[in-house]
């Protein structure tokens, strides 16, 4: 007998990926330009030139056995040092390179961190709406997902948060800038969140870890800043990824960082090493590890996303859609015109608009639009959005 849970996960796929696959098929049928695929968070802006130039340099100037060889299980020491130095200078913190673990992107960072921390039936708190894979990763580590509600700005409902922290709470995952809402947690929100966590740590007399999932750290618009969470809460683990900032999602590169102020930080790091080992997540792709030191602090041209956001927000609002103005990431969260977002997403397909229903994000009634697409797609899709609302309202 196969493992039934693995079969279920493999057989069903995620709502995002199902729509993405549908889009690929539909494009073959009616042509690439006739499908408005807003399903997946695949960066539409090329990586900065330094990525290509450094890769060429590495290929031409590094001994092949080193370039393509195994690094230390947790990553190359020189790369870790470069990351720690960069973060310390940028955020005025004291990150230790010995507490950094290179991974295959944020997904691996999260899977490893949860496996490292959780014992059977311990609880992981997430804030709706949340990245659907949190549930999969938590359950894979034998934990239980506990979902906290949101307020009218899609920020955490702190009363609910306080109520849902229990003696079994092992960690809390935050994701700011947020997928799917584009909301960014201000310093005040982080302070409020950690004050509750500290109170509950005292009450229950055990550590509650804050896992900060940060693939969109650099993707913010205007004057918005993203607080560096280790400054506010000792028991913090950061799960970072270069997938979005450098447009490298297919290359699978990121890292886990344990705050040096975390209680028993060295032991926590050992758990991370052990979890990585147990799942075969060791030696992240070496050539992409060696690329990182040249690219720290650099990003793809993020202005493109800001422009897409501005056009979509302005136009959809003017057609009558109820839209949350995103401060970061590259997603727009729009209220579905039907209470049943799945039904409305199906209806939108009539206009070749591929919009992800919000149900798998832990909240009903909304649609996620990934606007990391060409400006041409944004502009060409506008008549379809207009028609959709006009005809649905009839
Ligand atoms: N966390 C969030 C919130 C995401 O949106 C994604 C990808 O879209 C991931 C994690 C996984 O990122 P990666 O491609 O780095 O594994």
mmCIF file of C-alpha atoms and ligand atoms in Angstrom:
data_model
loop_
_atom_site.group_PDB
_atom_site.id
_atom_site.type_symbol
_atom_site.label_atom_id
_atom_site.label_comp_id
_atom_site.label_asym_id
_atom_site.label_seq_id
_atom_site.Cartn_x
_atom_site.Cartn_y
_atom_site.Cartn_z
ATOM 1 C CA UNK A 1 0.000 0.000 0.000
ATOM 2 C CA UNK A 2 1.304 3.438 -0.867
ATOM 3 C CA UNK A 3 1.428 6.228 1.644
ATOM 4 C CA UNK A 4 -2.114 7.550 1.349
ATOM 5 C CA UNK A 5 -1.323 11.112 2.367
ATOM 6 C CA UNK A 6 1.448 11.374 -0.222
ATOM 7 C CA UNK A 7 -0.906 9.951 -2.822
ATOM 8 C CA UNK A 8 -3.567 12.500 -1.906
ATOM 9 C CA UNK A 9 -1.105 15.400 -2.142
ATOM 10 C CA UNK A 10 0.315 14.204 -5.436
ATOM 11 C CA UNK A 11 -3.021 13.405 -6.968
ATOM 12 C CA UNK A 12 -4.732 16.675 -6.102
ATOM 13 C CA UNK A 13 -2.048 19.347 -6.609
ATOM 14 C CA UNK A 14 -2.508 22.919 -5.409
ATOM 15 C CA UNK A 15 -5.242 25.227 -6.673
ATOM 16 C CA UNK A 16 -2.544 27.581 -7.979
ATOM 17 C CA UNK A 17 -0.729 24.909 -9.932
ATOM 18 C CA UNK A 18 -3.950 23.412 -11.298
ATOM 19 C CA UNK A 19 -4.894 26.788 -12.747
ATOM 20 C CA UNK A 20 -1.359 27.293 -14.062
ATOM 21 C CA UNK A 21 -1.543 23.933 -15.865
ATOM 22 C CA UNK A 22 -4.992 24.801 -17.217
ATOM 23 C CA UNK A 23 -3.495 28.077 -18.523
ATOM 24 C CA UNK A 24 -0.715 26.247 -20.352
ATOM 25 C CA UNK A 25 -3.241 23.999 -22.078
ATOM 26 C CA UNK A 26 -5.557 26.873 -22.911
ATOM 27 C CA UNK A 27 -2.680 28.887 -24.433
ATOM 28 C CA UNK A 28 -1.948 25.991 -26.778
ATOM 29 C CA UNK A 29 -5.590 25.937 -27.813
ATOM 30 C CA UNK A 30 -6.266 29.639 -28.402
ATOM 31 C CA UNK A 31 -2.836 31.307 -28.429
ATOM 32 C CA UNK A 32 -0.549 32.732 -25.744
ATOM 33 C CA UNK A 33 -1.838 36.317 -26.021
ATOM 34 C CA UNK A 34 -5.485 35.354 -25.655
ATOM 35 C CA UNK A 35 -5.176 33.914 -22.156
ATOM 36 C CA UNK A 36 -4.780 36.276 -19.188
ATOM 37 C CA UNK A 37 -2.913 33.993 -16.855
ATOM 38 C CA UNK A 38 -2.626 35.549 -13.390
ATOM 39 C CA UNK A 39 -2.225 32.217 -11.622
ATOM 40 C CA UNK A 40 1.355 31.796 -10.482
ATOM 41 C CA UNK A 41 4.059 33.910 -8.799
ATOM 42 C CA UNK A 42 6.692 33.395 -11.475
ATOM 43 C CA UNK A 43 8.739 36.628 -11.767
ATOM 44 C CA UNK A 44 8.247 38.292 -15.153
ATOM 45 C CA UNK A 45 11.302 40.544 -14.882
ATOM 46 C CA UNK A 46 14.679 39.089 -15.885
ATOM 47 C CA UNK A 47 17.434 38.682 -13.304
ATOM 48 C CA UNK A 48 19.878 41.608 -13.132
ATOM 49 C CA UNK A 49 22.849 41.288 -15.523
ATOM 50 C CA UNK A 50 25.180 40.543 -12.660
ATOM 51 C CA UNK A 51 23.552 37.112 -12.345
ATOM 52 C CA UNK A 52 24.480 36.097 -15.880
ATOM 53 C CA UNK A 53 27.908 37.734 -15.710
ATOM 54 C CA UNK A 54 28.795 36.088 -12.420
ATOM 55 C CA UNK A 55 27.624 32.687 -13.625
ATOM 56 C CA UNK A 56 29.792 33.032 -16.741
ATOM 57 C CA UNK A 57 32.713 34.145 -14.597
ATOM 58 C CA UNK A 58 32.220 31.210 -12.249
ATOM 59 C CA UNK A 59 31.990 28.741 -15.118
ATOM 60 C CA UNK A 60 35.145 30.089 -16.736
ATOM 61 C CA UNK A 61 37.242 30.632 -13.640
ATOM 62 C CA UNK A 62 36.362 28.013 -11.074
ATOM 63 C CA UNK A 63 37.703 24.521 -11.023
ATOM 64 C CA UNK A 64 34.850 22.308 -12.242
ATOM 65 C CA UNK A 65 35.197 19.824 -9.408
ATOM 66 C CA UNK A 66 34.707 22.677 -6.935
ATOM 67 C CA UNK A 67 31.965 24.458 -8.856
ATOM 68 C CA UNK A 68 29.871 21.362 -9.330
ATOM 69 C CA UNK A 69 31.010 19.554 -6.213
ATOM 70 C CA UNK A 70 29.386 19.062 -2.823
ATOM 71 C CA UNK A 71 29.688 21.963 -0.414
ATOM 72 C CA UNK A 72 29.398 21.456 3.346
ATOM 73 C CA UNK A 73 25.968 20.026 4.098
ATOM 74 C CA UNK A 74 24.712 23.368 5.431
ATOM 75 C CA UNK A 75 26.350 25.360 2.627
ATOM 76 C CA UNK A 76 29.674 26.939 1.729
ATOM 77 C CA UNK A 77 31.297 28.805 4.624
ATOM 78 C CA UNK A 78 32.421 31.736 2.459
ATOM 79 C CA UNK A 79 28.885 32.212 1.156
ATOM 80 C CA UNK A 80 27.436 32.097 4.667
ATOM 81 C CA UNK A 81 29.945 34.676 5.841
ATOM 82 C CA UNK A 82 29.057 36.986 2.944
ATOM 83 C CA UNK A 83 25.343 36.714 3.825
ATOM 84 C CA UNK A 84 25.984 37.387 7.528
ATOM 85 C CA UNK A 85 28.245 40.377 6.771
ATOM 86 C CA UNK A 86 25.693 41.837 4.396
ATOM 87 C CA UNK A 87 22.786 41.488 6.848
ATOM 88 C CA UNK A 88 24.815 42.845 9.766
ATOM 89 C CA UNK A 89 25.742 45.920 7.828
ATOM 90 C CA UNK A 90 22.320 46.512 6.335
ATOM 91 C CA UNK A 91 20.209 45.939 9.438
ATOM 92 C CA UNK A 92 22.703 46.674 12.188
ATOM 93 C CA UNK A 93 22.357 43.190 13.697
ATOM 94 C CA UNK A 94 24.800 40.491 14.798
ATOM 95 C CA UNK A 95 23.898 37.516 12.663
ATOM 96 C CA UNK A 96 26.382 34.635 12.858
ATOM 97 C CA UNK A 97 27.467 32.818 9.718
ATOM 98 C CA UNK A 98 27.578 29.627 11.792
ATOM 99 C CA UNK A 99 23.778 29.863 12.172
ATOM 100 C CA UNK A 100 23.004 30.079 8.457
ATOM 101 C CA UNK A 101 21.871 27.048 6.438
ATOM 102 C CA UNK A 102 21.728 27.323 2.623
ATOM 103 C CA UNK A 103 18.600 25.769 1.116
ATOM 104 C CA UNK A 104 16.674 25.147 -2.082
ATOM 105 C CA UNK A 105 14.490 28.247 -1.636
ATOM 106 C CA UNK A 106 11.895 29.276 0.924
ATOM 107 C CA UNK A 107 9.889 26.078 0.508
ATOM 108 C CA UNK A 108 12.859 24.006 1.655
ATOM 109 C CA UNK A 109 13.680 26.556 4.370
ATOM 110 C CA UNK A 110 10.178 26.201 5.794
ATOM 111 C CA UNK A 111 10.022 22.424 5.479
ATOM 112 C CA UNK A 112 13.358 22.054 7.239
ATOM 113 C CA UNK A 113 12.544 24.575 9.986
ATOM 114 C CA UNK A 114 9.207 22.961 10.793
ATOM 115 C CA UNK A 115 10.703 19.484 10.791
ATOM 116 C CA UNK A 116 13.492 20.796 13.040
ATOM 117 C CA UNK A 117 11.141 22.276 15.635
ATOM 118 C CA UNK A 118 7.985 20.195 15.763
ATOM 119 C CA UNK A 119 7.163 17.137 17.795
ATOM 120 C CA UNK A 120 4.034 15.161 16.977
ATOM 121 C CA UNK A 121 0.792 17.174 17.409
ATOM 122 C CA UNK A 122 2.494 20.427 18.316
ATOM 123 C CA UNK A 123 0.802 23.450 16.835
ATOM 124 C CA UNK A 124 1.837 25.958 14.212
ATOM 125 C CA UNK A 125 -0.084 29.225 14.081
ATOM 126 C CA UNK A 126 -0.583 30.960 10.745
ATOM 127 C CA UNK A 127 -2.513 34.095 9.865
ATOM 128 C CA UNK A 128 -5.211 33.879 7.210
ATOM 129 C CA UNK A 129 -4.932 34.375 4.357
ATOM 130 C CA UNK A 130 -1.744 32.307 4.164
ATOM 131 C CA UNK A 131 0.469 30.508 1.628
ATOM 132 C CA UNK A 132 -1.355 27.149 1.209
ATOM 133 C CA UNK A 133 1.796 25.030 1.430
ATOM 134 C CA UNK A 134 2.165 25.919 5.147
ATOM 135 C CA UNK A 135 -0.457 23.276 5.851
ATOM 136 C CA UNK A 136 1.359 20.661 3.784
ATOM 137 C CA UNK A 137 4.745 21.440 5.357
ATOM 138 C CA UNK A 138 3.318 21.472 8.892
ATOM 139 C CA UNK A 139 1.499 18.195 8.504
ATOM 140 C CA UNK A 140 4.558 16.623 6.933
ATOM 141 C CA UNK A 141 6.365 17.469 10.174
ATOM 142 C CA UNK A 142 3.465 15.863 12.112
ATOM 143 C CA UNK A 143 2.293 19.214 13.451
ATOM 144 C CA UNK A 144 -1.155 20.779 13.431
ATOM 145 C CA UNK A 145 -1.990 24.008 11.668
ATOM 146 C CA UNK A 146 -3.987 26.556 13.666
ATOM 147 C CA UNK A 147 -5.431 29.429 11.642
ATOM 148 C CA UNK A 148 -5.891 32.924 13.085
ATOM 149 C CA UNK A 149 -8.343 35.360 11.502
ATOM 150 C CA UNK A 150 -7.780 38.807 10.047
ATOM 151 C CA UNK A 151 -9.126 42.316 10.446
ATOM 152 C CA UNK A 152 -10.604 44.616 7.787
ATOM 153 C CA UNK A 153 -7.098 45.479 6.541
ATOM 154 C CA UNK A 154 -6.041 41.840 6.314
ATOM 155 C CA UNK A 155 -3.779 42.268 9.324
ATOM 156 C CA UNK A 156 -3.797 39.688 12.147
ATOM 157 C CA UNK A 157 -6.816 39.609 14.442
ATOM 158 C CA UNK A 158 -4.797 39.901 17.634
ATOM 159 C CA UNK A 159 -7.668 38.883 19.959
ATOM 160 C CA UNK A 160 -8.038 35.661 18.008
ATOM 161 C CA UNK A 161 -4.241 35.237 18.032
ATOM 162 C CA UNK A 162 -4.094 35.486 21.813
ATOM 163 C CA UNK A 163 -6.926 33.008 22.188
ATOM 164 C CA UNK A 164 -5.383 30.474 19.839
ATOM 165 C CA UNK A 165 -1.937 30.292 21.432
ATOM 166 C CA UNK A 166 -1.950 27.207 23.603
ATOM 167 C CA UNK A 167 0.442 25.094 25.578
ATOM 168 C CA UNK A 168 0.967 23.149 22.350
ATOM 169 C CA UNK A 169 1.992 26.150 20.238
ATOM 170 C CA UNK A 170 5.520 25.578 19.000
ATOM 171 C CA UNK A 171 5.789 28.199 16.310
ATOM 172 C CA UNK A 172 4.087 31.015 14.502
ATOM 173 C CA UNK A 173 4.654 31.706 10.813
ATOM 174 C CA UNK A 174 4.476 35.239 9.452
ATOM 175 C CA UNK A 175 4.849 36.269 5.833
ATOM 176 C CA UNK A 176 5.372 39.953 5.134
ATOM 177 C CA UNK A 177 5.210 41.235 2.405
ATOM 178 C CA UNK A 178 2.340 38.841 2.111
ATOM 179 C CA UNK A 179 1.236 36.334 -0.426
ATOM 180 C CA UNK A 180 -1.715 36.604 -1.293
ATOM 181 C CA UNK A 181 -2.696 40.095 -0.029
ATOM 182 C CA UNK A 182 0.425 42.213 -0.609
ATOM 183 C CA UNK A 183 0.051 43.519 2.963
ATOM 184 C CA UNK A 184 3.282 44.504 4.766
ATOM 185 C CA UNK A 185 3.520 44.341 8.565
ATOM 186 C CA UNK A 186 4.678 47.663 10.012
ATOM 187 C CA UNK A 187 6.996 47.912 12.993
ATOM 188 C CA UNK A 188 3.935 48.505 15.218
ATOM 189 C CA UNK A 189 2.313 45.290 14.020
ATOM 190 C CA UNK A 190 5.500 43.305 14.639
ATOM 191 C CA UNK A 191 5.817 44.849 18.122
ATOM 192 C CA UNK A 192 2.234 43.982 18.960
ATOM 193 C CA UNK A 193 2.672 40.426 17.699
ATOM 194 C CA UNK A 194 5.871 39.805 19.638
ATOM 195 C CA UNK A 195 4.499 41.346 22.831
ATOM 196 C CA UNK A 196 1.760 38.693 22.752
ATOM 197 C CA UNK A 197 4.299 35.979 22.006
ATOM 198 C CA UNK A 198 6.529 37.036 24.905
ATOM 199 C CA UNK A 199 3.579 37.096 27.279
ATOM 200 C CA UNK A 200 2.571 33.610 26.192
ATOM 201 C CA UNK A 201 6.125 32.288 26.459
ATOM 202 C CA UNK A 202 6.106 33.490 30.081
ATOM 203 C CA UNK A 203 2.693 32.019 30.724
ATOM 204 C CA UNK A 204 3.537 28.589 29.288
ATOM 205 C CA UNK A 205 7.191 28.606 30.267
ATOM 206 C CA UNK A 206 8.483 27.394 26.937
ATOM 207 C CA UNK A 207 9.849 28.905 23.745
ATOM 208 C CA UNK A 208 7.509 29.824 20.917
ATOM 209 C CA UNK A 209 9.441 30.290 17.683
ATOM 210 C CA UNK A 210 8.611 32.973 15.179
ATOM 211 C CA UNK A 211 9.296 31.782 11.634
ATOM 212 C CA UNK A 212 9.484 34.706 9.255
ATOM 213 C CA UNK A 213 8.907 33.558 5.681
ATOM 214 C CA UNK A 214 10.539 36.265 3.565
ATOM 215 C CA UNK A 215 10.682 35.537 -0.157
ATOM 216 C CA UNK A 216 9.237 39.012 -0.848
ATOM 217 C CA UNK A 217 11.431 41.014 1.579
ATOM 218 C CA UNK A 218 12.701 43.427 -1.098
ATOM 219 C CA UNK A 219 9.423 43.714 -3.005
ATOM 220 C CA UNK A 220 7.897 46.812 -1.433
ATOM 221 C CA UNK A 221 6.546 49.986 -2.999
ATOM 222 C CA UNK A 222 6.898 53.653 -2.126
ATOM 223 C CA UNK A 223 8.383 54.343 1.291
ATOM 224 C CA UNK A 224 7.279 51.076 2.847
ATOM 225 C CA UNK A 225 9.918 49.298 4.923
ATOM 226 C CA UNK A 226 10.017 45.727 6.186
ATOM 227 C CA UNK A 227 11.186 45.418 9.804
ATOM 228 C CA UNK A 228 13.994 42.895 10.374
ATOM 229 C CA UNK A 229 12.307 40.550 12.800
ATOM 230 C CA UNK A 230 15.355 39.321 14.753
ATOM 231 C CA UNK A 231 15.566 42.825 16.214
ATOM 232 C CA UNK A 232 12.221 42.435 17.927
ATOM 233 C CA UNK A 233 12.053 38.818 19.004
ATOM 234 C CA UNK A 234 14.845 36.518 20.114
ATOM 235 C CA UNK A 235 13.350 33.182 19.152
ATOM 236 C CA UNK A 236 13.219 34.061 15.475
ATOM 237 C CA UNK A 237 14.079 31.924 12.472
ATOM 238 C CA UNK A 238 14.166 33.614 9.084
ATOM 239 C CA UNK A 239 13.340 31.627 5.950
ATOM 240 C CA UNK A 240 14.673 33.603 3.029
ATOM 241 C CA UNK A 241 14.726 32.969 -0.708
ATOM 242 C CA UNK A 242 16.309 34.583 -3.765
ATOM 243 C CA UNK A 243 13.474 33.255 -5.967
ATOM 244 C CA UNK A 244 11.591 36.531 -6.277
ATOM 245 C CA UNK A 245 14.148 39.274 -5.558
ATOM 246 C CA UNK A 246 16.582 37.982 -8.201
ATOM 247 C CA UNK A 247 13.985 36.228 -10.400
ATOM 248 C CA UNK A 248 15.558 32.821 -9.817
ATOM 249 C CA UNK A 249 12.669 30.579 -8.704
ATOM 250 C CA UNK A 250 13.748 27.683 -10.887
ATOM 251 C CA UNK A 251 17.262 27.634 -9.484
ATOM 252 C CA UNK A 252 16.128 26.869 -5.922
ATOM 253 C CA UNK A 253 18.331 28.934 -3.662
ATOM 254 C CA UNK A 254 17.672 30.512 -0.267
ATOM 255 C CA UNK A 255 18.671 30.173 3.365
ATOM 256 C CA UNK A 256 17.557 29.641 6.943
ATOM 257 C CA UNK A 257 18.924 31.946 9.584
ATOM 258 C CA UNK A 258 18.661 31.293 13.315
ATOM 259 C CA UNK A 259 18.785 34.456 15.413
ATOM 260 C CA UNK A 260 21.952 34.284 17.587
ATOM 261 C CA UNK A 261 19.779 35.559 20.478
ATOM 262 C CA UNK A 262 17.453 32.587 20.136
ATOM 263 C CA UNK A 263 17.428 30.443 23.277
ATOM 264 C CA UNK A 264 19.789 27.490 22.702
ATOM 265 C CA UNK A 265 20.533 28.811 19.207
ATOM 266 C CA UNK A 266 23.302 26.261 18.549
ATOM 267 C CA UNK A 267 21.030 23.368 19.435
ATOM 268 C CA UNK A 268 18.242 24.796 17.285
ATOM 269 C CA UNK A 269 20.738 25.020 14.423
ATOM 270 C CA UNK A 270 21.739 21.393 14.991
ATOM 271 C CA UNK A 271 18.052 20.461 14.712
ATOM 272 C CA UNK A 272 17.943 22.331 11.405
ATOM 273 C CA UNK A 273 20.992 20.411 10.188
ATOM 274 C CA UNK A 274 19.374 17.153 11.314
ATOM 275 C CA UNK A 275 16.060 17.947 9.644
ATOM 276 C CA UNK A 276 17.862 18.888 6.419
ATOM 277 C CA UNK A 277 19.815 15.662 6.620
ATOM 278 C CA UNK A 278 16.766 13.512 7.268
ATOM 279 C CA UNK A 279 15.014 14.882 4.199
ATOM 280 C CA UNK A 280 18.066 14.916 1.933
ATOM 281 C CA UNK A 281 18.041 18.732 1.825
ATOM 282 C CA UNK A 282 21.792 19.180 2.042
ATOM 283 C CA UNK A 283 24.294 21.007 -0.192
ATOM 284 C CA UNK A 284 21.992 23.518 -1.901
ATOM 285 C CA UNK A 285 22.915 23.924 -5.611
ATOM 286 C CA UNK A 286 26.587 24.872 -5.417
ATOM 287 C CA UNK A 287 26.877 27.158 -8.433
ATOM 288 C CA UNK A 288 23.971 29.243 -7.143
ATOM 289 C CA UNK A 289 25.489 29.346 -3.685
ATOM 290 C CA UNK A 290 28.680 30.795 -5.199
ATOM 291 C CA UNK A 291 26.628 33.341 -7.131
ATOM 292 C CA UNK A 292 25.067 34.838 -4.004
ATOM 293 C CA UNK A 293 27.965 36.958 -2.631
ATOM 294 C CA UNK A 294 28.000 39.060 -5.835
ATOM 295 C CA UNK A 295 24.255 39.675 -5.726
ATOM 296 C CA UNK A 296 23.540 40.542 -2.095
ATOM 297 C CA UNK A 297 21.514 43.753 -1.922
ATOM 298 C CA UNK A 298 20.701 43.666 -5.642
ATOM 299 C CA UNK A 299 17.353 42.905 -7.216
ATOM 300 C CA UNK A 300 15.638 42.592 -10.569
ATOM 301 C CA UNK A 301 13.949 45.765 -11.801
ATOM 302 C CA UNK A 302 11.080 45.864 -9.336
ATOM 303 C CA UNK A 303 9.622 49.077 -10.796
ATOM 304 C CA UNK A 304 7.885 46.910 -13.400
ATOM 305 C CA UNK A 305 5.764 45.289 -10.695
ATOM 306 C CA UNK A 306 4.948 48.649 -9.157
ATOM 307 C CA UNK A 307 3.714 49.900 -12.512
ATOM 308 C CA UNK A 308 1.572 46.784 -12.991
ATOM 309 C CA UNK A 309 0.168 47.207 -9.500
ATOM 310 C CA UNK A 310 -0.723 50.842 -10.130
ATOM 311 C CA UNK A 311 -2.503 50.155 -13.415
ATOM 312 C CA UNK A 312 -4.455 47.184 -12.085
ATOM 313 C CA UNK A 313 -5.426 48.838 -8.821
ATOM 314 C CA UNK A 314 -6.606 52.031 -10.517
ATOM 315 C CA UNK A 315 -8.544 50.335 -13.301
ATOM 316 C CA UNK A 316 -10.154 47.540 -11.300
ATOM 317 C CA UNK A 317 -11.268 49.979 -8.637
ATOM 318 C CA UNK A 318 -12.788 52.226 -11.287
ATOM 319 C CA UNK A 319 -14.770 49.265 -12.707
ATOM 320 C CA UNK A 320 -16.230 48.646 -9.243
ATOM 321 C CA UNK A 321 -14.045 45.841 -7.888
ATOM 322 C CA UNK A 322 -13.234 45.867 -4.203
ATOM 323 C CA UNK A 323 -9.426 45.645 -4.133
ATOM 324 C CA UNK A 324 -6.835 45.810 -1.367
ATOM 325 C CA UNK A 325 -3.993 48.113 -2.389
ATOM 326 C CA UNK A 326 -0.849 46.007 -1.985
ATOM 327 C CA UNK A 327 2.206 47.579 -0.370
ATOM 328 C CA UNK A 328 4.473 44.745 -1.400
ATOM 329 C CA UNK A 329 4.936 41.362 -3.128
ATOM 330 C CA UNK A 330 3.257 41.052 -6.546
ATOM 331 C CA UNK A 331 -0.261 39.953 -5.723
ATOM 332 C CA UNK A 332 -3.576 41.766 -5.725
ATOM 333 C CA UNK A 333 -6.392 40.423 -3.554
ATOM 334 C CA UNK A 334 -9.805 41.172 -5.017
ATOM 335 C CA UNK A 335 -13.200 40.481 -3.550
ATOM 336 C CA UNK A 336 -15.059 37.921 -5.645
ATOM 337 C CA UNK A 337 -18.450 39.081 -6.877
ATOM 338 C CA UNK A 338 -19.922 35.823 -5.606
ATOM 339 C CA UNK A 339 -19.551 34.489 -2.076
ATOM 340 C CA UNK A 340 -18.229 31.326 -3.657
ATOM 341 C CA UNK A 341 -14.779 32.315 -4.974
ATOM 342 C CA UNK A 342 -14.282 28.944 -6.674
ATOM 343 C CA UNK A 343 -17.473 29.418 -8.640
ATOM 344 C CA UNK A 344 -16.480 32.974 -9.552
ATOM 345 C CA UNK A 345 -12.981 31.903 -10.620
ATOM 346 C CA UNK A 346 -14.627 29.331 -12.927
ATOM 347 C CA UNK A 347 -16.900 32.029 -14.333
ATOM 348 C CA UNK A 348 -13.883 34.318 -14.960
ATOM 349 C CA UNK A 349 -12.425 31.610 -17.219
ATOM 350 C CA UNK A 350 -15.183 32.506 -19.700
ATOM 351 C CA UNK A 351 -13.254 35.743 -20.214
ATOM 352 C CA UNK A 352 -9.919 33.874 -20.264
ATOM 353 C CA UNK A 353 -9.040 35.419 -16.893
ATOM 354 C CA UNK A 354 -7.191 32.946 -14.678
ATOM 355 C CA UNK A 355 -7.626 34.118 -11.075
ATOM 356 C CA UNK A 356 -6.862 31.934 -8.065
ATOM 357 C CA UNK A 357 -9.800 31.464 -5.652
ATOM 358 C CA UNK A 358 -8.860 32.339 -2.074
ATOM 359 C CA UNK A 359 -10.198 29.216 -0.361
ATOM 360 C CA UNK A 360 -6.872 27.404 -0.204
ATOM 361 C CA UNK A 361 -5.348 30.516 1.400
ATOM 362 C CA UNK A 362 -7.618 29.902 4.378
ATOM 363 C CA UNK A 363 -10.254 32.523 3.610
ATOM 364 C CA UNK A 364 -13.198 32.443 1.256
ATOM 365 C CA UNK A 365 -14.664 35.056 -1.065
ATOM 366 C CA UNK A 366 -11.555 36.519 -2.730
ATOM 367 C CA UNK A 367 -9.373 36.020 -5.780
ATOM 368 C CA UNK A 368 -5.629 36.376 -6.057
ATOM 369 C CA UNK A 369 -4.194 38.095 -9.109
ATOM 370 C CA UNK A 370 -0.451 37.516 -9.622
ATOM 371 C CA UNK A 371 0.614 40.642 -11.457
ATOM 372 C CA UNK A 372 4.167 39.483 -12.125
ATOM 373 C CA UNK A 373 3.299 39.395 -15.821
ATOM 374 C CA UNK A 374 4.086 41.639 -18.782
ATOM 375 C CA UNK A 375 2.585 45.126 -18.867
ATOM 376 C CA UNK A 376 1.064 44.089 -22.192
ATOM 377 C CA UNK A 377 -0.889 41.317 -20.465
ATOM 378 C CA UNK A 378 -2.102 43.745 -17.807
ATOM 379 C CA UNK A 379 -3.289 46.277 -20.377
ATOM 380 C CA UNK A 380 -4.834 43.692 -22.689
ATOM 381 C CA UNK A 381 -6.692 42.031 -19.830
ATOM 382 C CA UNK A 382 -8.474 45.203 -18.703
ATOM 383 C CA UNK A 383 -11.448 44.933 -21.110
ATOM 384 C CA UNK A 384 -11.966 41.354 -19.905
ATOM 385 C CA UNK A 385 -12.042 42.471 -16.256
ATOM 386 C CA UNK A 386 -14.531 45.206 -17.188
ATOM 387 C CA UNK A 387 -16.778 42.833 -19.090
ATOM 388 C CA UNK A 388 -16.602 40.274 -16.298
ATOM 389 C CA UNK A 389 -17.958 42.655 -13.674
ATOM 390 C CA UNK A 390 -20.550 44.201 -15.998
ATOM 391 C CA UNK A 391 -21.958 40.892 -17.126
ATOM 392 C CA UNK A 392 -21.798 39.176 -13.747
ATOM 393 C CA UNK A 393 -23.765 42.029 -12.224
ATOM 394 C CA UNK A 394 -26.556 41.622 -14.774
HETATM 395 N N1 LIG B 1 6.517 31.283 0.849
HETATM 396 C C1 LIG B 1 5.683 32.073 0.147
HETATM 397 C C2 LIG B 1 4.816 33.012 0.884
HETATM 398 C C3 LIG B 1 5.655 32.019 -1.255
HETATM 399 O O1 LIG B 1 4.816 32.811 -1.915
HETATM 400 C C4 LIG B 1 6.499 31.094 -1.913
HETATM 401 C C5 LIG B 1 6.478 30.969 -3.374
HETATM 402 O O2 LIG B 1 5.692 31.531 -4.084
HETATM 403 C C6 LIG B 1 7.352 30.296 -1.141
HETATM 404 C C7 LIG B 1 7.334 30.412 0.224
HETATM 405 C C8 LIG B 1 8.282 29.321 -1.790
HETATM 406 O O3 LIG B 1 9.328 30.026 -2.368
HETATM 407 P P1 LIG B 1 10.580 29.315 -3.080
HETATM 408 O O4 LIG B 1 10.352 29.385 -4.536
HETATM 409 O O5 LIG B 1 11.752 30.152 -2.694
HETATM 410 O O6 LIG B 1 10.653 27.946 -2.555
#
